[in-house]
Amino acid sequence: MGETSIEEDEVTAHYVLDASGRPRRMGESDPPPLEQEPPPEPHAPPAPPPPPRLWQPRDMIGVTLAGRYCIEQLIGLGGMGAVFRAQHVVIHKPVAVKVLNPTYSASEVDLERFLREARAASQIRHENVIDITDFGYTEAGQAFLVMEYLEGHDLGILIEQEGRVDWRRVVPITLQICAALRAAHAQGIIHRDMKPDNCILVPREDGREQIKVLDFGIAKLLDERREKGLTGEALIGTPEYVAPELVRGKEPDPRVDIYALGVVVYTLLTGELPFQGVSYMETLHKHLSEPLVPPRARAPDAEIPPELEAVVVRALAKDPKDRFQRIEELSAALLSFAPEFALGIGSPTGREFQGRDTLGPLAAVGPRRTRPRALAIGLGLGAALVLLIALLAWPDDQVDEPARPTEEIAAPAEPPPDPPPVAPTPAVEGTTAAEAATEVDDTAGDETTGDAGEPGEDRDRALPRALSRARFLKAVSRARASVRQRCRDKGLPGMKVDVKVTIAASGAVRGVTPVGTRAGSSLGVCVVEAVRKLKFDPAQRGSTHRASFEL
C-alpha cells in the first residue's frame, strides 16, 4: 500500500561477472566479445639523417684561413684536396694554399703524409724546390699548407702541348731537377714520386725557364725507420716512374729518384713513356723485364746526340748498381751539353739553342783551385769558351749501396803532331772540378815529356810517340778471357759491348766510355769496370782507341 514492491525475481536473481568484468544475470547469454585492439607495433627506427653535403672546394672562395690567407681562386683539384690562389691579407702577397679534403684530414695516415710534405720541403730550402711557408687547419678541421705562388705549368702539360721537347731545352730543365734532388738527398730525403706533374716550369722575366720541384708527400726520410703505419708494405708512387727495385719490395735509396728522372727525361726527349702497359701491373712488369728501347730508336728524327742517349740509358738501368750512383754524377754527365748553365747564366730555353752544333765535352784550362762544389771555368782569349766537364760515372759492382763515383772522360781521337789539350782526368768524390783541372794541366805535360819530376829525354826517345793500334789490340786480346769470365752473368752469349778507351802516357786507363745500345746495361757497366783495370804499354803521349768485347 504505497510501498514500492520489488519483484521476487529481482530480489532472488543471482548476478555474475562476465568476461569483461561487468555484472550480468545468471542465465543470460554472454554478450559478444569486444574487438581487441591490435598490439602496438614496435617503434620504427628514426629516419636516417640526410647525407652530409660533399665538400665543394669552390665554397672556400672568399674564406680567410687562420686570419691571414684570403682564398681568391681555385687553381687545381686532385683526389686528396684542392689548391687555391690566396692573398696574405696584411702584406698583400699572393700565395698558393693546398687544402686537404675532409675525408683525408680525418685519416691519421693521410694527414701524416700531408705533414710529411711540409717537413720535407722545409728541410731542403733550395731555389728549385717549392717553398712551404705555413701550415694550419680550417674551421672545419681540414689541414692546409701555404706555399709560394708560381705562375707557370708543369712538365706534363709541356709534353701534352709539344709532344716531345728539343734536347737543347731538356738538358737545362733536367739539370735544375738534378739540383733540387741533390739538395733533397743531402738532407737524407728521397722524393719517390718524381714525374713531370711534380715539376713546375716557371718563365722568368729574362726569358729563361726555372724549374720548381714539388709534392714531397711520399718522400722517404733516410734517417727514419720504416713507417709501418704510413706505408706498410704497399708500393707507393706512380707506376710509370717506379724503379724496378721498388717493385721488388726493396728499400728506396737515392737511385730510385735517378731512375724516375731518367723516365722523365726519356719522355721529354721522345714524347713517349719508356714503359707503359694497359694496366697497373703490366706497367710494373715492363719496368722489371722489358728491354729499354733507346731514345734515338724511339724518336729517330729528334736528333738526340748519342752521348746524351747513353746518359739516359744508364739512368734507366734496371739494376741500381748499373745506374749513376749519385745525382751529382748525372749532373756532371749532362753539363757538357749545357755549358751556359754551368756558367751560372741560367736555364736557356730551346730557342736560344736553335742552330747550335751538338755540345760535347770541352777541354779544361786554368790551374786555379777553388772551394769544394765550385765549378772550374775559364774564358779563353777571343770568344772561345772552355769548361771542365765531368762525364759518365760507373758504379762499383761489389756493393749494392751508392758507390764512390769514378767519372769517365772523352779525349781527342788521334794525337795531332803538336801536343794537344788533354781531356780532364776523372775526378773522385771530394775532388772539385777546379782541382781536376789542375791535374789535367800537370798530366798534359807528363804525356808529352814523360813522368813528372824525371828528366827523361833519353827515355822519351825510346818510347813510341803514341800507343799503336796493334799493341793496344794485343793487350785487349790478352784481357778478353778475363773480361768474359768477369761479366758472363751480366748478359747472354753473343752479346757485344763496344767501348772507347782513353789511355794516359803512363799506360794507365784514364777513361772508358761505352758506345751503342749496351751503354748503361749491366753488361756494359761490367765491361767498363774490367777495362778500367787494364794496363797498356807507355808512350810519349796519351791516345784513344776502340775495342769490342763479346760474351
XYZ file of C-alpha atoms in Angstrom:
551
model
C 0.000 0.000 0.000
C 2.051 2.796 -1.246
C 5.226 0.839 -0.754
C 7.479 0.091 -3.616
C 7.418 -3.544 -4.299
C 10.288 -5.468 -5.620
C 9.611 -8.324 -7.797
C 10.762 -11.573 -6.425
C 12.847 -12.444 -9.364
C 14.746 -9.210 -8.966
C 15.424 -9.957 -5.328
C 16.352 -13.521 -5.762
C 18.176 -13.156 -9.045
C 21.843 -14.083 -8.987
C 24.425 -11.992 -10.770
C 27.782 -12.997 -12.082
C 30.594 -11.028 -13.705
C 31.087 -11.548 -17.343
C 34.461 -11.811 -19.100
C 34.717 -8.073 -19.373
C 34.135 -7.624 -15.647
C 30.572 -6.292 -15.968
C 27.707 -7.896 -13.930
C 25.016 -9.902 -15.723
C 22.163 -12.124 -14.631
C 22.867 -15.757 -14.417
C 21.372 -17.484 -17.421
C 21.731 -14.568 -19.733
C 23.856 -15.259 -22.738
C 27.263 -13.698 -22.849
C 27.495 -10.512 -24.865
C 29.508 -10.682 -27.994
C 33.206 -10.347 -27.229
C 34.644 -6.933 -27.673
C 37.060 -6.462 -30.548
C 40.549 -6.402 -29.155
C 42.847 -3.659 -30.403
C 45.909 -4.970 -32.195
C 49.052 -4.921 -30.102
C 51.019 -1.765 -30.609
C 53.675 -2.041 -33.272
C 57.256 -1.617 -32.168
C 58.671 1.864 -32.660
C 60.025 2.354 -36.203
C 63.676 3.397 -36.403
C 64.184 7.095 -36.855
C 64.640 8.265 -40.409
C 68.327 8.437 -41.370
C 69.788 11.900 -41.385
C 70.342 13.393 -44.807
C 73.759 12.517 -46.239
C 76.417 15.100 -45.477
C 76.942 17.539 -48.262
C 80.060 16.728 -50.242
C 82.936 19.129 -49.866
C 82.714 21.778 -52.512
C 86.129 23.422 -52.898
C 84.627 26.444 -54.630
C 82.731 27.221 -51.446
C 86.063 28.220 -49.914
C 86.494 31.175 -52.245
C 86.242 34.297 -50.121
C 87.095 32.453 -46.893
C 90.044 33.733 -44.860
C 92.156 30.975 -43.323
C 93.887 31.499 -39.984
C 93.006 35.172 -40.218
C 95.737 35.674 -42.813
C 95.071 33.986 -46.151
C 92.062 35.076 -48.185
C 91.112 32.414 -50.755
C 90.636 34.004 -54.180
C 90.624 31.307 -56.860
C 90.596 27.527 -57.311
C 93.629 26.638 -59.427
C 93.941 22.874 -59.016
C 91.875 19.899 -57.915
C 93.048 16.384 -57.086
C 91.971 13.261 -55.282
C 93.299 14.373 -51.905
C 92.328 18.008 -51.981
C 92.494 21.288 -53.821
C 94.950 24.097 -54.454
C 93.861 27.723 -54.296
C 95.339 31.067 -55.096
C 95.140 33.238 -51.989
C 96.458 36.550 -50.754
C 98.037 37.401 -47.458
C 95.661 39.990 -46.016
C 98.414 42.012 -44.337
C 101.292 42.107 -46.795
C 99.125 41.515 -49.913
C 101.415 38.786 -51.211
C 99.927 36.055 -53.435
C 100.372 32.528 -52.112
C 99.177 29.048 -53.025
C 97.171 27.120 -50.432
C 96.773 23.351 -50.617
C 93.756 22.157 -48.600
C 93.287 18.502 -47.697
C 89.713 17.332 -48.188
C 87.676 16.365 -45.076
C 87.955 12.602 -45.597
C 91.729 12.632 -45.741
C 92.023 15.200 -42.974
C 90.207 12.727 -40.696
C 92.674 9.943 -41.572
C 95.766 9.716 -39.419
C 97.776 8.086 -42.191
C 96.808 10.610 -44.863
C 97.314 13.536 -42.535
C 100.802 12.279 -41.726
C 101.587 12.077 -45.418
C 100.371 15.638 -45.861
C 102.521 16.848 -42.975
C 105.489 14.986 -44.382
C 105.392 17.194 -47.458
C 105.673 20.277 -45.282
C 108.526 18.859 -43.217
C 110.485 17.613 -46.217
C 110.242 20.817 -48.242
C 111.054 22.987 -45.238
C 114.236 20.999 -44.625
C 115.511 21.342 -48.186
C 115.268 25.114 -48.776
C 116.526 25.281 -52.364
C 115.700 27.604 -55.232
C 114.485 24.679 -57.352
C 112.230 23.285 -54.605
C 108.886 24.909 -53.886
C 108.938 26.792 -50.596
C 106.306 25.896 -47.971
C 105.811 28.780 -45.563
C 102.894 27.913 -43.268
C 100.575 25.176 -42.041
C 97.230 25.157 -40.279
C 93.626 23.931 -40.103
C 90.417 25.378 -41.453
C 87.430 25.954 -39.141
C 86.046 22.637 -40.416
C 89.223 20.852 -39.327
C 90.839 20.451 -42.755
C 94.621 20.673 -42.879
C 96.225 23.149 -45.263
C 99.696 24.122 -46.458
C 100.753 27.567 -47.642
C 103.300 27.654 -50.467
C 104.889 30.169 -52.771
C 102.641 31.031 -55.695
C 104.072 30.122 -59.108
C 102.944 31.422 -62.489
C 103.690 28.523 -64.805
C 102.724 24.991 -65.797
C 104.036 21.518 -65.096
C 106.134 19.427 -67.464
C 103.190 17.113 -68.049
C 101.360 19.967 -69.749
C 104.507 20.784 -71.734
C 104.611 17.200 -73.037
C 100.895 17.309 -73.889
C 101.350 20.556 -75.799
C 104.587 19.797 -77.643
C 104.710 16.002 -77.827
C 108.449 15.945 -77.413
C 110.857 18.674 -76.427
C 114.116 19.613 -78.121
C 117.087 18.145 -76.271
C 118.720 21.584 -76.051
C 115.821 22.641 -73.854
C 115.539 19.344 -71.986
C 119.100 19.370 -70.664
C 118.878 22.668 -68.704
C 115.490 21.616 -67.340
C 116.967 18.311 -66.187
C 119.975 19.979 -64.592
C 117.656 22.069 -62.430
C 115.735 18.968 -61.346
C 119.082 17.370 -60.510
C 119.926 20.397 -58.378
C 116.652 20.047 -56.474
C 117.183 16.330 -55.891
C 120.789 16.900 -54.884
C 119.609 19.302 -52.189
C 116.975 16.803 -51.042
C 119.377 13.879 -50.953
C 121.863 15.963 -48.979
C 119.172 16.232 -46.293
C 118.548 12.489 -46.406
C 115.260 12.885 -48.296
C 114.231 10.766 -51.287
C 111.376 12.168 -53.348
C 109.973 8.800 -54.551
C 107.342 10.377 -56.813
C 109.419 12.215 -59.386
C 107.317 12.767 -62.521
C 106.506 15.605 -64.955
C 103.412 16.647 -62.998
C 105.597 17.423 -59.978
C 107.959 19.740 -61.872
C 106.642 23.263 -62.472
C 108.144 25.256 -65.328
C 108.182 28.943 -64.449
C 109.120 31.526 -67.118
C 111.416 34.241 -65.835
C 111.489 37.886 -66.771
C 114.728 37.395 -68.727
C 113.042 34.806 -70.952
C 114.657 31.818 -69.318
C 112.921 28.989 -67.507
C 113.102 27.925 -63.894
C 112.064 24.554 -62.523
C 110.377 24.094 -59.161
C 110.038 20.565 -57.794
C 107.056 19.969 -55.532
C 104.994 17.272 -53.810
C 107.275 15.604 -51.309
C 104.175 13.982 -49.815
C 105.548 10.438 -50.066
C 109.169 11.388 -49.540
C 111.265 8.904 -47.604
C 113.459 10.320 -44.872
C 116.511 8.081 -44.757
C 117.189 8.671 -41.079
C 113.761 7.386 -40.092
C 112.853 3.751 -39.665
C 110.240 2.213 -41.902
C 106.868 3.704 -41.008
C 104.551 0.709 -40.848
C 101.598 2.922 -40.095
C 102.301 5.154 -43.062
C 103.143 2.813 -45.911
C 103.342 -0.711 -44.555
C 104.469 -2.958 -47.385
C 102.447 -1.116 -50.028
C 104.079 0.129 -53.205
C 103.555 3.851 -53.451
C 104.346 6.150 -56.316
C 103.254 6.491 -59.934
C 103.667 3.176 -61.807
C 105.139 4.705 -64.969
C 108.011 6.167 -62.908
C 108.629 3.441 -60.301
C 112.122 1.938 -60.158
C 112.303 -1.862 -60.559
C 113.767 -2.418 -57.094
C 110.723 -0.773 -55.516
C 108.505 -3.214 -57.397
C 110.563 -5.992 -55.822
C 109.933 -4.553 -52.370
C 113.439 -3.191 -51.767
C 114.070 -0.209 -49.535
C 114.372 3.047 -51.508
C 117.628 4.941 -51.810
C 118.590 7.967 -53.959
C 118.920 5.785 -57.050
C 115.130 5.407 -57.276
C 114.928 9.164 -57.932
C 117.638 8.842 -60.593
C 115.596 6.156 -62.350
C 112.392 8.202 -62.172
C 114.205 11.255 -63.522
C 115.513 9.063 -66.340
C 111.897 8.263 -67.227
C 111.059 11.984 -67.180
C 113.973 12.856 -69.478
C 113.185 9.972 -71.833
C 109.574 11.132 -72.077
C 110.579 14.742 -72.715
C 113.022 13.722 -75.459
C 110.787 11.219 -77.249
C 107.262 12.270 -76.299
C 106.578 8.716 -75.106
C 106.992 6.791 -71.870
C 109.704 4.125 -71.959
C 107.432 1.570 -70.274
C 103.648 1.656 -70.302
C 101.140 -1.178 -70.062
C 97.380 -1.332 -70.304
C 97.161 -1.943 -66.560
C 98.973 -1.009 -63.391
C 100.529 -4.470 -63.041
C 101.569 -4.700 -66.685
C 103.385 -1.389 -66.398
C 105.268 -2.595 -63.323
C 106.161 -5.830 -65.112
C 107.611 -3.880 -68.031
C 109.863 -1.941 -65.650
C 111.128 -5.264 -64.330
C 111.706 -7.230 -67.505
C 111.136 -5.375 -70.770
C 114.310 -4.159 -72.544
C 114.548 -0.416 -72.988
C 114.117 0.972 -76.490
C 116.908 3.590 -76.743
C 115.654 7.166 -77.201
C 117.210 7.547 -80.668
C 115.410 4.399 -81.833
C 112.117 5.551 -80.313
C 112.392 9.040 -81.865
C 114.881 8.770 -84.764
C 114.089 12.232 -86.122
C 114.609 14.009 -82.786
C 118.364 14.438 -83.415
C 119.268 13.277 -79.909
C 123.076 13.155 -79.545
C 124.416 9.613 -78.992
C 126.273 10.779 -75.893
C 123.066 12.140 -74.385
C 121.270 8.903 -75.206
C 123.960 6.983 -73.305
C 123.330 9.149 -70.245
C 119.578 8.493 -70.345
C 120.026 4.760 -70.922
C 122.319 4.494 -67.945
C 119.907 6.376 -65.698
C 117.263 3.808 -66.688
C 119.345 0.717 -65.930
C 117.170 -1.894 -64.254
C 119.880 -2.878 -61.774
C 120.524 0.079 -59.432
C 124.228 -0.812 -59.381
C 124.362 -0.064 -63.108
C 122.917 3.454 -62.802
C 124.541 6.667 -61.763
C 125.073 6.125 -58.061
C 124.593 9.743 -57.045
C 122.578 12.534 -58.595
C 125.788 14.588 -58.822
C 127.133 12.067 -61.336
C 124.100 12.512 -63.554
C 124.519 16.296 -63.367
C 128.171 16.009 -64.345
C 127.292 13.856 -67.338
C 124.749 16.440 -68.545
C 126.810 19.594 -68.054
C 128.750 19.121 -71.288
C 125.507 19.657 -73.210
C 124.670 22.973 -71.488
C 127.828 24.967 -70.693
C 125.823 28.175 -70.274
C 124.039 26.547 -67.357
C 127.342 25.616 -65.728
C 128.476 29.217 -66.003
C 125.531 30.301 -63.886
C 123.842 32.136 -66.733
C 120.653 30.224 -66.057
C 118.448 27.793 -67.861
C 118.345 28.614 -71.555
C 115.167 27.999 -73.465
C 115.124 25.827 -76.525
C 115.015 28.891 -78.778
C 118.376 30.109 -77.526
C 119.977 26.814 -78.530
C 118.499 26.587 -82.019
C 121.080 26.266 -84.750
C 123.939 25.284 -82.480
C 126.014 22.190 -83.005
C 125.907 19.363 -80.516
C 127.870 20.405 -77.470
C 130.286 17.704 -76.380
C 132.907 17.672 -73.646
C 135.258 20.623 -73.846
C 138.869 20.811 -72.748
C 139.706 22.487 -69.470
C 142.353 25.081 -68.788
C 143.487 27.081 -65.831
C 145.442 25.871 -62.793
C 143.375 27.710 -60.209
C 141.825 25.672 -57.411
C 138.529 26.645 -55.926
C 136.467 25.607 -52.940
C 134.653 22.247 -52.962
C 131.485 22.108 -55.073
C 132.649 25.019 -57.212
C 132.764 24.591 -60.976
C 136.095 25.284 -62.633
C 135.535 27.503 -65.628
C 137.750 29.610 -67.797
C 137.175 32.169 -70.523
C 139.843 31.926 -73.221
C 141.027 34.718 -75.482
C 138.618 35.708 -78.217
C 135.167 34.193 -77.988
C 136.308 30.688 -77.024
C 134.598 29.180 -74.025
C 136.368 26.398 -72.172
C 134.752 24.440 -69.432
C 135.714 21.486 -67.298
C 133.189 18.704 -67.759
C 132.998 15.503 -65.747
C 131.246 12.785 -67.738
C 129.761 9.366 -67.158
C 130.478 7.753 -63.803
C 130.355 3.990 -63.449
C 129.416 2.145 -60.239
C 131.334 -0.455 -58.277
C 129.963 -3.958 -58.937
C 130.854 -5.216 -55.480
C 128.466 -3.135 -53.413
C 124.734 -2.616 -53.550
C 124.913 0.836 -51.990
C 125.594 4.093 -53.795
C 129.216 3.675 -54.755
C 132.120 6.066 -54.855
C 131.842 7.712 -58.276
C 134.604 7.249 -60.831
C 133.956 9.637 -63.674
C 134.802 8.843 -67.285
C 136.027 11.292 -69.894
C 136.439 11.604 -73.604
C 139.674 12.582 -75.328
C 140.896 13.500 -78.819
C 140.542 10.577 -81.222
C 144.155 10.705 -82.504
C 147.059 12.791 -81.183
C 147.986 15.649 -83.534
C 151.637 16.458 -84.288
C 151.777 19.166 -81.651
C 150.777 18.495 -78.029
C 147.004 18.903 -77.897
C 144.850 19.991 -74.982
C 144.177 16.903 -72.918
C 140.739 15.955 -71.637
C 140.263 16.231 -67.902
C 141.209 13.434 -65.564
C 138.296 11.757 -63.834
C 137.539 13.371 -60.519
C 136.940 11.218 -57.479
C 134.442 12.005 -54.778
C 135.574 15.009 -52.802
C 137.664 16.412 -55.697
C 136.433 19.662 -57.107
C 136.281 20.417 -60.794
C 138.969 23.052 -60.360
C 141.297 20.552 -58.690
C 140.714 18.166 -61.552
C 141.588 20.955 -63.980
C 144.946 21.408 -62.273
C 145.627 17.691 -62.511
C 144.856 17.807 -66.226
C 147.430 20.519 -66.816
C 150.094 18.629 -64.893
C 149.280 15.389 -66.658
C 149.315 17.050 -70.042
C 152.973 17.788 -69.522
C 153.611 14.217 -68.429
C 152.069 12.813 -71.587
C 154.304 14.963 -73.727
C 157.662 14.700 -71.959
C 157.488 11.703 -69.640
C 156.755 11.199 -65.964
C 156.793 14.366 -63.892
C 159.970 15.057 -61.967
C 162.253 12.931 -64.205
C 164.443 14.451 -66.898
C 163.541 11.530 -69.171
C 164.591 12.880 -72.581
C 166.578 9.744 -73.444
C 163.814 7.520 -72.177
C 161.223 9.527 -74.154
C 163.179 8.999 -77.356
C 162.942 5.264 -76.772
C 159.157 5.350 -76.312
C 156.762 5.385 -79.266
C 155.052 8.664 -79.931
C 151.709 7.036 -79.048
C 150.426 3.559 -78.287
C 149.960 1.815 -81.618
C 146.722 0.163 -82.607
C 148.461 -3.200 -82.850
C 149.874 -3.024 -79.319
C 146.504 -1.886 -77.985
C 144.687 -4.820 -79.605
C 147.331 -7.253 -78.382
C 146.768 -6.150 -74.789
C 142.997 -6.276 -75.262
C 143.198 -9.805 -76.699
C 145.054 -10.985 -73.613
C 142.317 -9.491 -71.421
C 139.252 -10.750 -73.306
C 139.079 -14.081 -71.499
C 139.167 -12.463 -68.068
C 136.553 -9.884 -69.111
C 134.243 -12.651 -70.350
C 134.752 -14.558 -67.116
C 134.020 -11.487 -65.007
C 130.905 -10.471 -66.943
C 129.426 -13.810 -68.018
C 126.437 -13.494 -65.676
C 125.594 -9.990 -66.943
C 124.369 -10.995 -70.387
C 123.713 -13.774 -72.881
C 126.223 -15.498 -75.194
C 126.815 -13.441 -78.308
C 126.122 -10.082 -76.678
C 128.757 -7.499 -77.594
C 129.860 -4.262 -75.961
C 131.849 -1.592 -77.819
C 133.941 0.802 -75.747
C 136.138 3.820 -76.325
C 139.276 3.635 -74.176
C 141.372 6.678 -73.301
C 144.914 5.778 -72.223
C 147.397 8.048 -70.455
C 151.066 8.284 -71.438
C 151.909 6.046 -68.499
C 149.759 3.257 -69.924
C 147.054 3.590 -67.286
C 143.440 3.684 -68.424
C 142.107 7.163 -67.934
C 138.561 6.699 -69.173
C 136.241 4.110 -70.668
C 133.067 5.136 -72.480
C 130.601 2.516 -73.752
C 129.285 3.072 -77.268
C 125.972 1.836 -78.630
C 122.864 0.278 -77.171
C 124.678 -1.632 -74.407
C 125.675 1.600 -72.692
C 124.066 1.643 -69.270
C 123.228 -2.071 -69.298
C 124.554 -4.438 -66.642
C 126.876 -5.990 -69.214
C 128.110 -2.608 -70.430
C 128.909 -1.427 -66.921
C 130.735 -4.681 -66.123
C 132.905 -4.403 -69.240
C 133.732 -0.783 -68.423
C 134.861 -1.755 -64.924
C 137.000 -4.599 -66.265
C 138.682 -2.476 -68.947
C 139.463 0.253 -66.436
C 141.758 -2.191 -64.636
C 143.892 -2.945 -67.709
C 147.450 -1.689 -68.160
C 148.977 -0.779 -71.523
C 152.468 -0.001 -72.776
C 153.678 3.551 -72.032
C 154.174 6.123 -74.777
C 155.179 9.755 -75.134
C 151.582 10.904 -75.016
C 148.122 9.526 -74.424
C 145.792 8.128 -77.045
C 142.255 6.886 -77.596
C 141.197 3.554 -79.109
C 138.076 1.461 -79.613
C 137.548 -2.187 -78.760
C 134.765 -4.769 -78.717
C 134.104 -7.438 -76.106
C 131.752 -10.323 -76.791
C 130.394 -12.969 -74.420
